[in-house]
Tab-separated table of C-alpha atoms in Angstrom:
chain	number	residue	atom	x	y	z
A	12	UNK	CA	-1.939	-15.320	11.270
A	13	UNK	CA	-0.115	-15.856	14.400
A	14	UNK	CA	-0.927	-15.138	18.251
A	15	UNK	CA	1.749	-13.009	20.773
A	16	UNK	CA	0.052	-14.783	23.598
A	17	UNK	CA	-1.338	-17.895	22.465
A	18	UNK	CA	-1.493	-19.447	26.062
A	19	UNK	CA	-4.848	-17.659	26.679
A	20	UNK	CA	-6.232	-20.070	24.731
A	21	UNK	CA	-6.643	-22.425	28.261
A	22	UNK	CA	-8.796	-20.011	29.173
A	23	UNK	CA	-11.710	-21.915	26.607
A	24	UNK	CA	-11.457	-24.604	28.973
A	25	UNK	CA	-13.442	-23.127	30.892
A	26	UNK	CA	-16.058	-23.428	28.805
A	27	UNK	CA	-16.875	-26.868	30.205
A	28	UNK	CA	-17.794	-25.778	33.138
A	29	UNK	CA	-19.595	-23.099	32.573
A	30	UNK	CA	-22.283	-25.290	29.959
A	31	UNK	CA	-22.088	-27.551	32.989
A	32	UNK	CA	-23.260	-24.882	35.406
A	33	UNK	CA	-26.115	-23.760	32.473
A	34	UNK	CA	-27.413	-27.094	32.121
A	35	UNK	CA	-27.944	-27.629	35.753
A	36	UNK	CA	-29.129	-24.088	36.615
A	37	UNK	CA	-31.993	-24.349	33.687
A	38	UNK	CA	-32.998	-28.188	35.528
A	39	UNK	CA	-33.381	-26.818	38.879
A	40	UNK	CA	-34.555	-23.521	37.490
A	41	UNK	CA	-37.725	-25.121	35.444
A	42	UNK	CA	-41.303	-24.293	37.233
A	43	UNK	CA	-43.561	-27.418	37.866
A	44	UNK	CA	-47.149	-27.127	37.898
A	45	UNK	CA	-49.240	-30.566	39.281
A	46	UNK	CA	-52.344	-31.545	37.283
A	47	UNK	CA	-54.253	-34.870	36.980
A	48	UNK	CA	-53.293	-35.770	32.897
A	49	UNK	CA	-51.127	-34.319	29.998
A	50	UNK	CA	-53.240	-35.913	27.448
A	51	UNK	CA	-53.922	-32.291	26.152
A	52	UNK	CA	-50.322	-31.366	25.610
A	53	UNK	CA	-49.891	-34.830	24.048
A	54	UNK	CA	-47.473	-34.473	20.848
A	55	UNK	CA	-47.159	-30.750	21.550
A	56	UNK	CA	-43.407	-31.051	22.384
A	57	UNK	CA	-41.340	-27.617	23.664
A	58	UNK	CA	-42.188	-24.701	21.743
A	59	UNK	CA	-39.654	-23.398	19.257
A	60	UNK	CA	-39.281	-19.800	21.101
A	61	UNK	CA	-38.212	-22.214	24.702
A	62	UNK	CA	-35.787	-23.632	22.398
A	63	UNK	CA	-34.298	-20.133	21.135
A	64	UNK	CA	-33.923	-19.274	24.800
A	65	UNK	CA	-30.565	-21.052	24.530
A	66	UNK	CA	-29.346	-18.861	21.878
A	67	UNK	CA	-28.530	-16.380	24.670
A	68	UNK	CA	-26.229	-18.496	26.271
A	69	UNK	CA	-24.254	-19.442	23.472
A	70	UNK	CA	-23.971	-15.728	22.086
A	71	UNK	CA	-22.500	-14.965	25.635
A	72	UNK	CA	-20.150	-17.753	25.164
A	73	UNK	CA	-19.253	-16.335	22.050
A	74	UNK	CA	-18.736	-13.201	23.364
A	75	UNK	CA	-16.082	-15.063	25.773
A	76	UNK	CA	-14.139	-16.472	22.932
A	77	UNK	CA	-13.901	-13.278	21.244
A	78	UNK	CA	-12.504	-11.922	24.324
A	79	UNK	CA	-10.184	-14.730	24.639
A	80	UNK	CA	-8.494	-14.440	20.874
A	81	UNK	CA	-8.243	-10.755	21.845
A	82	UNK	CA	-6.159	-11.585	25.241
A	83	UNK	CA	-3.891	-14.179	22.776
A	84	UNK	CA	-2.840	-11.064	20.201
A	85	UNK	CA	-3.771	-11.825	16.725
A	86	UNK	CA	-1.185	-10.961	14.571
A	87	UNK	CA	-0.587	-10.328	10.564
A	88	UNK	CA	2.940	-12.661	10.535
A	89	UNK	CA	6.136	-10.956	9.177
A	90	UNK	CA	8.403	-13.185	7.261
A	91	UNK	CA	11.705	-13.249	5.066
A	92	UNK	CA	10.909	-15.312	1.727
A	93	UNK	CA	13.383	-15.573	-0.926
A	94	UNK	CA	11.976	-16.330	-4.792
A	95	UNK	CA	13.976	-16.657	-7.839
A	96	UNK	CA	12.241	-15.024	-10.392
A	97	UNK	CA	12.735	-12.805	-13.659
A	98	UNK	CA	13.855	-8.972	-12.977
A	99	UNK	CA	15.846	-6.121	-13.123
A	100	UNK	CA	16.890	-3.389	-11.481
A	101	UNK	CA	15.437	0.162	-12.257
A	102	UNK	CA	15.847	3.278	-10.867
A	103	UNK	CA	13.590	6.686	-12.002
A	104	UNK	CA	15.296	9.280	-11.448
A	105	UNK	CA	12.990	12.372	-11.423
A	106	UNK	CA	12.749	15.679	-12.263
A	107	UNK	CA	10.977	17.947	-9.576
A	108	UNK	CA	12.487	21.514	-10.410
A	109	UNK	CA	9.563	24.341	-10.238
A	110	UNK	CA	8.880	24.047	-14.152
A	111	UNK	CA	7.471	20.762	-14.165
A	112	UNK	CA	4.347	22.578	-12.951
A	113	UNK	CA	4.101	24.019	-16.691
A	114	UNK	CA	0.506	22.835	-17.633
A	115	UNK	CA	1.298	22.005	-20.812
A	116	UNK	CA	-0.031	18.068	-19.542
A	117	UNK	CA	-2.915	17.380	-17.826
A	118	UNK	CA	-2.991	18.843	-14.874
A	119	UNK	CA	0.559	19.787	-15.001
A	120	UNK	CA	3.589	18.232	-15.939
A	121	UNK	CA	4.289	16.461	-12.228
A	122	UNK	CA	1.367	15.013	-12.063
A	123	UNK	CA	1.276	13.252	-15.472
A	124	UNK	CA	4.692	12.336	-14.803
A	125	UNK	CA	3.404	10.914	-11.168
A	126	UNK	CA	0.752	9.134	-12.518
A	127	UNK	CA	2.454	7.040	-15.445
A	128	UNK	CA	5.177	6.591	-13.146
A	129	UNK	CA	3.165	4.939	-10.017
A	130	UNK	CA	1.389	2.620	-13.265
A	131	UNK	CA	4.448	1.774	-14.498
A	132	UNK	CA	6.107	0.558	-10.764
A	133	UNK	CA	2.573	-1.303	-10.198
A	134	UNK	CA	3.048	-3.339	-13.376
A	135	UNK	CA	6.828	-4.220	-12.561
A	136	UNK	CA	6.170	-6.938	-9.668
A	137	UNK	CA	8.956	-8.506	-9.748
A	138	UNK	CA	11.355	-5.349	-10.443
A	139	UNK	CA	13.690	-3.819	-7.723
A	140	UNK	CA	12.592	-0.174	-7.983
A	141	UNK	CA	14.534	3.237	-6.433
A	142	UNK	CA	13.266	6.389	-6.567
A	143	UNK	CA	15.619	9.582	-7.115
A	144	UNK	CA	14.481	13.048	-7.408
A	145	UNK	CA	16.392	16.180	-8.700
A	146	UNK	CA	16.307	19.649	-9.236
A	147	UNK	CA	18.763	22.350	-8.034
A	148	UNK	CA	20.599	19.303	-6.693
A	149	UNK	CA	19.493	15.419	-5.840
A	150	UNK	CA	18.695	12.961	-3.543
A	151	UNK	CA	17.846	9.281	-2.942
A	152	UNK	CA	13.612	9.302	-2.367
A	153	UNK	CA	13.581	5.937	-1.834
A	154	UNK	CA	16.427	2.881	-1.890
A	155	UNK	CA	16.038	0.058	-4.331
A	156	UNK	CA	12.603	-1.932	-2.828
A	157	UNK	CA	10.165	-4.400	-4.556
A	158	UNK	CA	7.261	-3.309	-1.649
A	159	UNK	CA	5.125	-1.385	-4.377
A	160	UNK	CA	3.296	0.455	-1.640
A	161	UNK	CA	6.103	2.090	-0.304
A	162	UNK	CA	6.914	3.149	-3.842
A	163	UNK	CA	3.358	4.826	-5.146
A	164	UNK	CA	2.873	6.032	-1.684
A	165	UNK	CA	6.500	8.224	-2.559
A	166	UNK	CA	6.217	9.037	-5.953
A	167	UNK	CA	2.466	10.170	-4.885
A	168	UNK	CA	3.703	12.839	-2.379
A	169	UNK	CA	5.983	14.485	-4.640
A	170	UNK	CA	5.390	18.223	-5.162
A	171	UNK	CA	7.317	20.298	-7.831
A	172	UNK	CA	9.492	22.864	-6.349
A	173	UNK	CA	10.261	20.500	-3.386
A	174	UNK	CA	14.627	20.881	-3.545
A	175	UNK	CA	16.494	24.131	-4.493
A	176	UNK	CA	15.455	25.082	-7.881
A	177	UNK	CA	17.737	24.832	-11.312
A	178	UNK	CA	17.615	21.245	-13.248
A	179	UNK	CA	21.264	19.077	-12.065
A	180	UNK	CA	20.663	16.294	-14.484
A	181	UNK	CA	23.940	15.082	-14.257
A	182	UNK	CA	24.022	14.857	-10.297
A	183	UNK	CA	20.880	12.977	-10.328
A	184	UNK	CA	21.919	10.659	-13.255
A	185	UNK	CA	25.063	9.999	-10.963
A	186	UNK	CA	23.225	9.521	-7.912
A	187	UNK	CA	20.752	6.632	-9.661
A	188	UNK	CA	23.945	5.016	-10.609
A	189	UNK	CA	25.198	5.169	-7.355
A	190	UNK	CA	21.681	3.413	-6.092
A	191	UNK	CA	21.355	0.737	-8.648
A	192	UNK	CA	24.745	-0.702	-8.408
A	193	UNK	CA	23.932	-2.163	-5.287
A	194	UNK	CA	21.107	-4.179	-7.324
A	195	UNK	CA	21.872	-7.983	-8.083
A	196	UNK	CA	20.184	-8.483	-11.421
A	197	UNK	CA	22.311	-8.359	-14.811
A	198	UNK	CA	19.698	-5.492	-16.684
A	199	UNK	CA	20.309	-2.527	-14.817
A	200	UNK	CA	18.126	0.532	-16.317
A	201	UNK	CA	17.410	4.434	-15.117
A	202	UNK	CA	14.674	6.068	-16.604
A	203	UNK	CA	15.022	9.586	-16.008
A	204	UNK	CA	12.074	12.123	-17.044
A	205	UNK	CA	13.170	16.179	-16.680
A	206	UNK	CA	11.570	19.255	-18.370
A	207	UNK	CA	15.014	20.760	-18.906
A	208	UNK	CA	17.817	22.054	-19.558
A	209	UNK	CA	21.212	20.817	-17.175
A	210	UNK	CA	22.197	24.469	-15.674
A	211	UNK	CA	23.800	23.531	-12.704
A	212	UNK	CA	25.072	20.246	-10.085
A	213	UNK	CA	29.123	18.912	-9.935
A	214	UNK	CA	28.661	16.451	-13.159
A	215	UNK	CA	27.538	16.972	-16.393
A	216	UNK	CA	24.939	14.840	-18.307
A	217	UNK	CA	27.132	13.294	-20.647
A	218	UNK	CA	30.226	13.146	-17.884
A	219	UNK	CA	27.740	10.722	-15.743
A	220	UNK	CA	26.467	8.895	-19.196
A	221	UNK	CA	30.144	7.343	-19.346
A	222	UNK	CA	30.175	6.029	-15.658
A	223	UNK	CA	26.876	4.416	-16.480
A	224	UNK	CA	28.130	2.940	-19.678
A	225	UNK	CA	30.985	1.546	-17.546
A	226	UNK	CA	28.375	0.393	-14.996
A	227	UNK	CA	26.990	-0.860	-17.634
A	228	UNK	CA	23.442	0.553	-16.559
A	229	UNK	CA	21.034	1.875	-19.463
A	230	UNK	CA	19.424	5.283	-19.586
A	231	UNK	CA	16.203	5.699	-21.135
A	232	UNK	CA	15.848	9.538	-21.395
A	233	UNK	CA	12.172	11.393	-21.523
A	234	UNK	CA	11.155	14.747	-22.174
A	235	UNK	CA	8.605	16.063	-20.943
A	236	UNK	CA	7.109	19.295	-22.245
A	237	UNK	CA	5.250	20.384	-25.536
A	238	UNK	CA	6.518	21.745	-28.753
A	239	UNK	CA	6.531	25.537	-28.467
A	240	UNK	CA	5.027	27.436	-25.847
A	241	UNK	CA	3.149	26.482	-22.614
A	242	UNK	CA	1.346	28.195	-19.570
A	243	UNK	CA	4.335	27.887	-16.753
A	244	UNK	CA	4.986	29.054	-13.402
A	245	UNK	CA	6.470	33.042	-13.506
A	246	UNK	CA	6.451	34.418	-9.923
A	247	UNK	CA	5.022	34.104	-6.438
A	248	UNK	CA	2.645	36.722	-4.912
A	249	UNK	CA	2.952	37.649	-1.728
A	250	UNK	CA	-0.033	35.559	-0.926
A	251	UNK	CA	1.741	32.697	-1.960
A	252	UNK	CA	-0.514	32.673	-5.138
A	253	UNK	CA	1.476	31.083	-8.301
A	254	UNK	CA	0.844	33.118	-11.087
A	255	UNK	CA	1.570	31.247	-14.690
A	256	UNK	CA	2.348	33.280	-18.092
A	257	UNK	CA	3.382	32.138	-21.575
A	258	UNK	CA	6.927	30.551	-21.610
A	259	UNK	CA	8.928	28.980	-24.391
A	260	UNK	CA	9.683	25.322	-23.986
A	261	UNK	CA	13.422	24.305	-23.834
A	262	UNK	CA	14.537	21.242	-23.377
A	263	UNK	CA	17.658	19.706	-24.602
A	264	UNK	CA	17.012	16.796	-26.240
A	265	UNK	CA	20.376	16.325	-28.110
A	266	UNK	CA	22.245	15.990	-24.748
A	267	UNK	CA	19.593	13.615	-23.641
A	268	UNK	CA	19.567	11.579	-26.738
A	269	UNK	CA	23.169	11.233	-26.203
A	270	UNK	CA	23.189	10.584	-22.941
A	271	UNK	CA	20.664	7.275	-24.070
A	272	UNK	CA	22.494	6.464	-27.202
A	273	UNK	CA	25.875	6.413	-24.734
A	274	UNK	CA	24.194	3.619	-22.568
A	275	UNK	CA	22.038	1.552	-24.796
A	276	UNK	CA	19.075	3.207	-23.945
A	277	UNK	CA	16.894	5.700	-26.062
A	278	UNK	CA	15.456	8.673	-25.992
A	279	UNK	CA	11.328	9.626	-25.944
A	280	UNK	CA	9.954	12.996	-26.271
A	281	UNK	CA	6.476	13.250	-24.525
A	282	UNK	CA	4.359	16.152	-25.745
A	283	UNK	CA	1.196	15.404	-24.055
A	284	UNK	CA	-0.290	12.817	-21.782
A	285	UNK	CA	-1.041	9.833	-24.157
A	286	UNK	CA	2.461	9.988	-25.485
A	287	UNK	CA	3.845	9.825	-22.101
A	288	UNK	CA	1.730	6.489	-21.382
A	289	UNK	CA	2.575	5.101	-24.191
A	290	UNK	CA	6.826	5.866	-23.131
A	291	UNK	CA	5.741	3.865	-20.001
A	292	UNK	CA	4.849	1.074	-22.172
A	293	UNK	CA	7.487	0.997	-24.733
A	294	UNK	CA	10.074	0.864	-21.603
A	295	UNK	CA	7.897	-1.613	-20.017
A	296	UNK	CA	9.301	-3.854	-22.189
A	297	UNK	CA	12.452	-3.911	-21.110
A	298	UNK	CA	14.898	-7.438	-21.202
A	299	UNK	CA	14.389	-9.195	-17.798
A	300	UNK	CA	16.842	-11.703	-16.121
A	301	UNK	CA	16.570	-14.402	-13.794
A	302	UNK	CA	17.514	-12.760	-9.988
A	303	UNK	CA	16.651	-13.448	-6.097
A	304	UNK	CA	14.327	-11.537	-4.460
A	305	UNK	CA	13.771	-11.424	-0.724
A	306	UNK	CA	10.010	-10.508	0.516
A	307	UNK	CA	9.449	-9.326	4.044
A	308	UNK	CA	6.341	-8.830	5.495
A	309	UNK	CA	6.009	-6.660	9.069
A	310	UNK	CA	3.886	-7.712	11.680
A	311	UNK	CA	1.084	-5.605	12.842
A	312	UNK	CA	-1.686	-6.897	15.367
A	313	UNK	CA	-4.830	-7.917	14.081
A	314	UNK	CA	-7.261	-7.895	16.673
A	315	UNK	CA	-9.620	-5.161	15.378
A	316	UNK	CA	-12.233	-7.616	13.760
A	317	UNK	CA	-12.163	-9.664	16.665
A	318	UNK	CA	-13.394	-6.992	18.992
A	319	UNK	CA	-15.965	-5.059	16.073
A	320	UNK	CA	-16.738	-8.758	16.710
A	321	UNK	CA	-17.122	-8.816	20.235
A	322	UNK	CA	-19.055	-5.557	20.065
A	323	UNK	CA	-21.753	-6.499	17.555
A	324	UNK	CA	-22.273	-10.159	20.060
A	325	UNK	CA	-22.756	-8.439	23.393
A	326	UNK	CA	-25.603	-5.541	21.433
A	327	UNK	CA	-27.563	-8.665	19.622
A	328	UNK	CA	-27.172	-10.584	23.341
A	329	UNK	CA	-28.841	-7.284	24.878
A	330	UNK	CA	-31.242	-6.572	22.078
A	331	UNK	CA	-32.661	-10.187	21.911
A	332	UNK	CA	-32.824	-10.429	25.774
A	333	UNK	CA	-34.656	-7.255	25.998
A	334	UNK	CA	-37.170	-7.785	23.016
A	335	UNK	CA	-38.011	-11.023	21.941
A	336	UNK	CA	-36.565	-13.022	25.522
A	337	UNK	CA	-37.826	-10.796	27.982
A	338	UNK	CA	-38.847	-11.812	30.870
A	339	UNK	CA	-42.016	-10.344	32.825
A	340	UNK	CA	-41.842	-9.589	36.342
């Protein structure tokens, strides 16, 4: 933690004069009462409520320093820290054409797809992770980052249907290549996951498999879709209701198994949701190399507890010196 305005913090040296002013003002303050003996109060000593009387004061002082740490700007501190540690670069490159809301998975294709995929970047901690997304064409989602938040928060939003529809698989195989080259580590891997069929986009799949041979960056291909038919999106009402009906499943999987074998990778087929996890975990286990990774944290003030703080001083202040303290006319 750090403080924007740590010279406040003179402001507790006041302090000393205000316990001064207390002490004196409870002296002079203190009624007297004459009598002849105190041999009855002998051993009685001040009661433990006079004692407890005190308590106000300090909770007001309290009160003070919370206000003071509030005045100084607590801070969460942003940094640049550079670790050498064991990664590589990855890039998914996904698939969010309108027919990955087929419901053969559980609840639909996207979302199984979404959820492996955010398990899979949560594992990787020390992985440099892109996002890129594809349908009728494709796009960077999110730049190579290690700040896992940034990444499920992404891959969490994504709807199917979101670009132009038709399946580019060779534009967003090129565009992953074009995002991980910029990565340091040696292993350099795209996993990309369509439904599909390539039917449109400037490259075709096994066009952009050769530049990422000669990048040498592996693809690890998935399909994603059952074996024969499945409930899949036909038309749009004019209430904006999807209505589903009974399509065939096609995907090709001899131009994605190519499109692996090309780079080193391998192809998966994933029929329903266990056999997608279990993709995940196969490629989880891809090589790692030794690389340098730069952390940065932001900084965002902090002063919230400090005044919840503040707030729950003052009531128990008021509360004690309207109950148990109180005074009588």
């Amino acid at each position: 933690m750090q403080f924007a305005n740590p010279q406040y913090f003179w402001l507790f040296t006041l302090f000393v004069p205000l316990i001064l002013w207390y002490v004196l003002k409870k002296r002079r303050s203190n009624p007297t009462l004459g009598m002849s003996t105190l041999q009855a109060f002998a051993g009685k000593g001040m009661p433990t409520r006079a004692w407890l009387r005190h308590l106000l004061f300090a909770l007001r002082l309290a009160a003070i320093g919370c206000l003071i740490v509030i005045l100084a700007r607590p801070q969460k501190k942003d940094s640049w820290q550079t670790t050498n540690t064991e990664g590589t670069d990855i890039v998914l490159a996904l698939d969010v054409s309108a027919s990955m809301m087929a419901r053969d998975l559980k609840p639909d294709r996207m979302e199984a797809a979404k959820e492996v995929a955010a398990k899979f970047v949560n594992g990787r901690e020390d992985d440099n992770i892109g996002v890129v997304i594809f349908g009728g064409e494709s796009l960077t989602g999110l730049p190579m980052t290690i700040d896992r938040g940034a990444l499920t928060d992404y891959i969490s939003g994504l709807k199917a249907g979101m670009l132009a529809d038709g399946t580019a698989i060779g534009d967003g195989i090129a565009t992953a290549i074009n995002r991980i080259t910029s990565g340091k580590a040696k292993s350099k891997s795209i996993i990309l996951i369509t439904d599909g069929t390539n039917n449109t986009g400037l490259l075709t799949p096994l066009h952009a498999a050769e530049i990422a041979k000669e990048s040498k960056v592996k693809i690890y291909t998935v399909g994603i879709g059952t074996n024969g038919m499945a409930e899949a999106p036909s038309y749009i009402d004019p209430f904006g209701r999807i209505h589903y009906e009974k399509q065939k499943v096609v995907i090709d999987e001899k131009t994605l198994r190519q499109v692996a074998d090309e780079t080193g990778g391998k192809y998966f087929r994933a029929t329903d949701n266990a056999t997608l996890s279990e993709i995940f975990s196969e490629i989880d286990k891809l090589e790692k190399t030794k690389m340098d990774v730069r952390k940065f944290s932001h900084t965002e003030d902090d002063f919230m507890p400090w005044a919840w703080l503040l707030i729950g001083i003052v009531l128990s202040e008021l509360l004690l010196r309207y109950t148990l303290f109180r005074r009588l006319p």
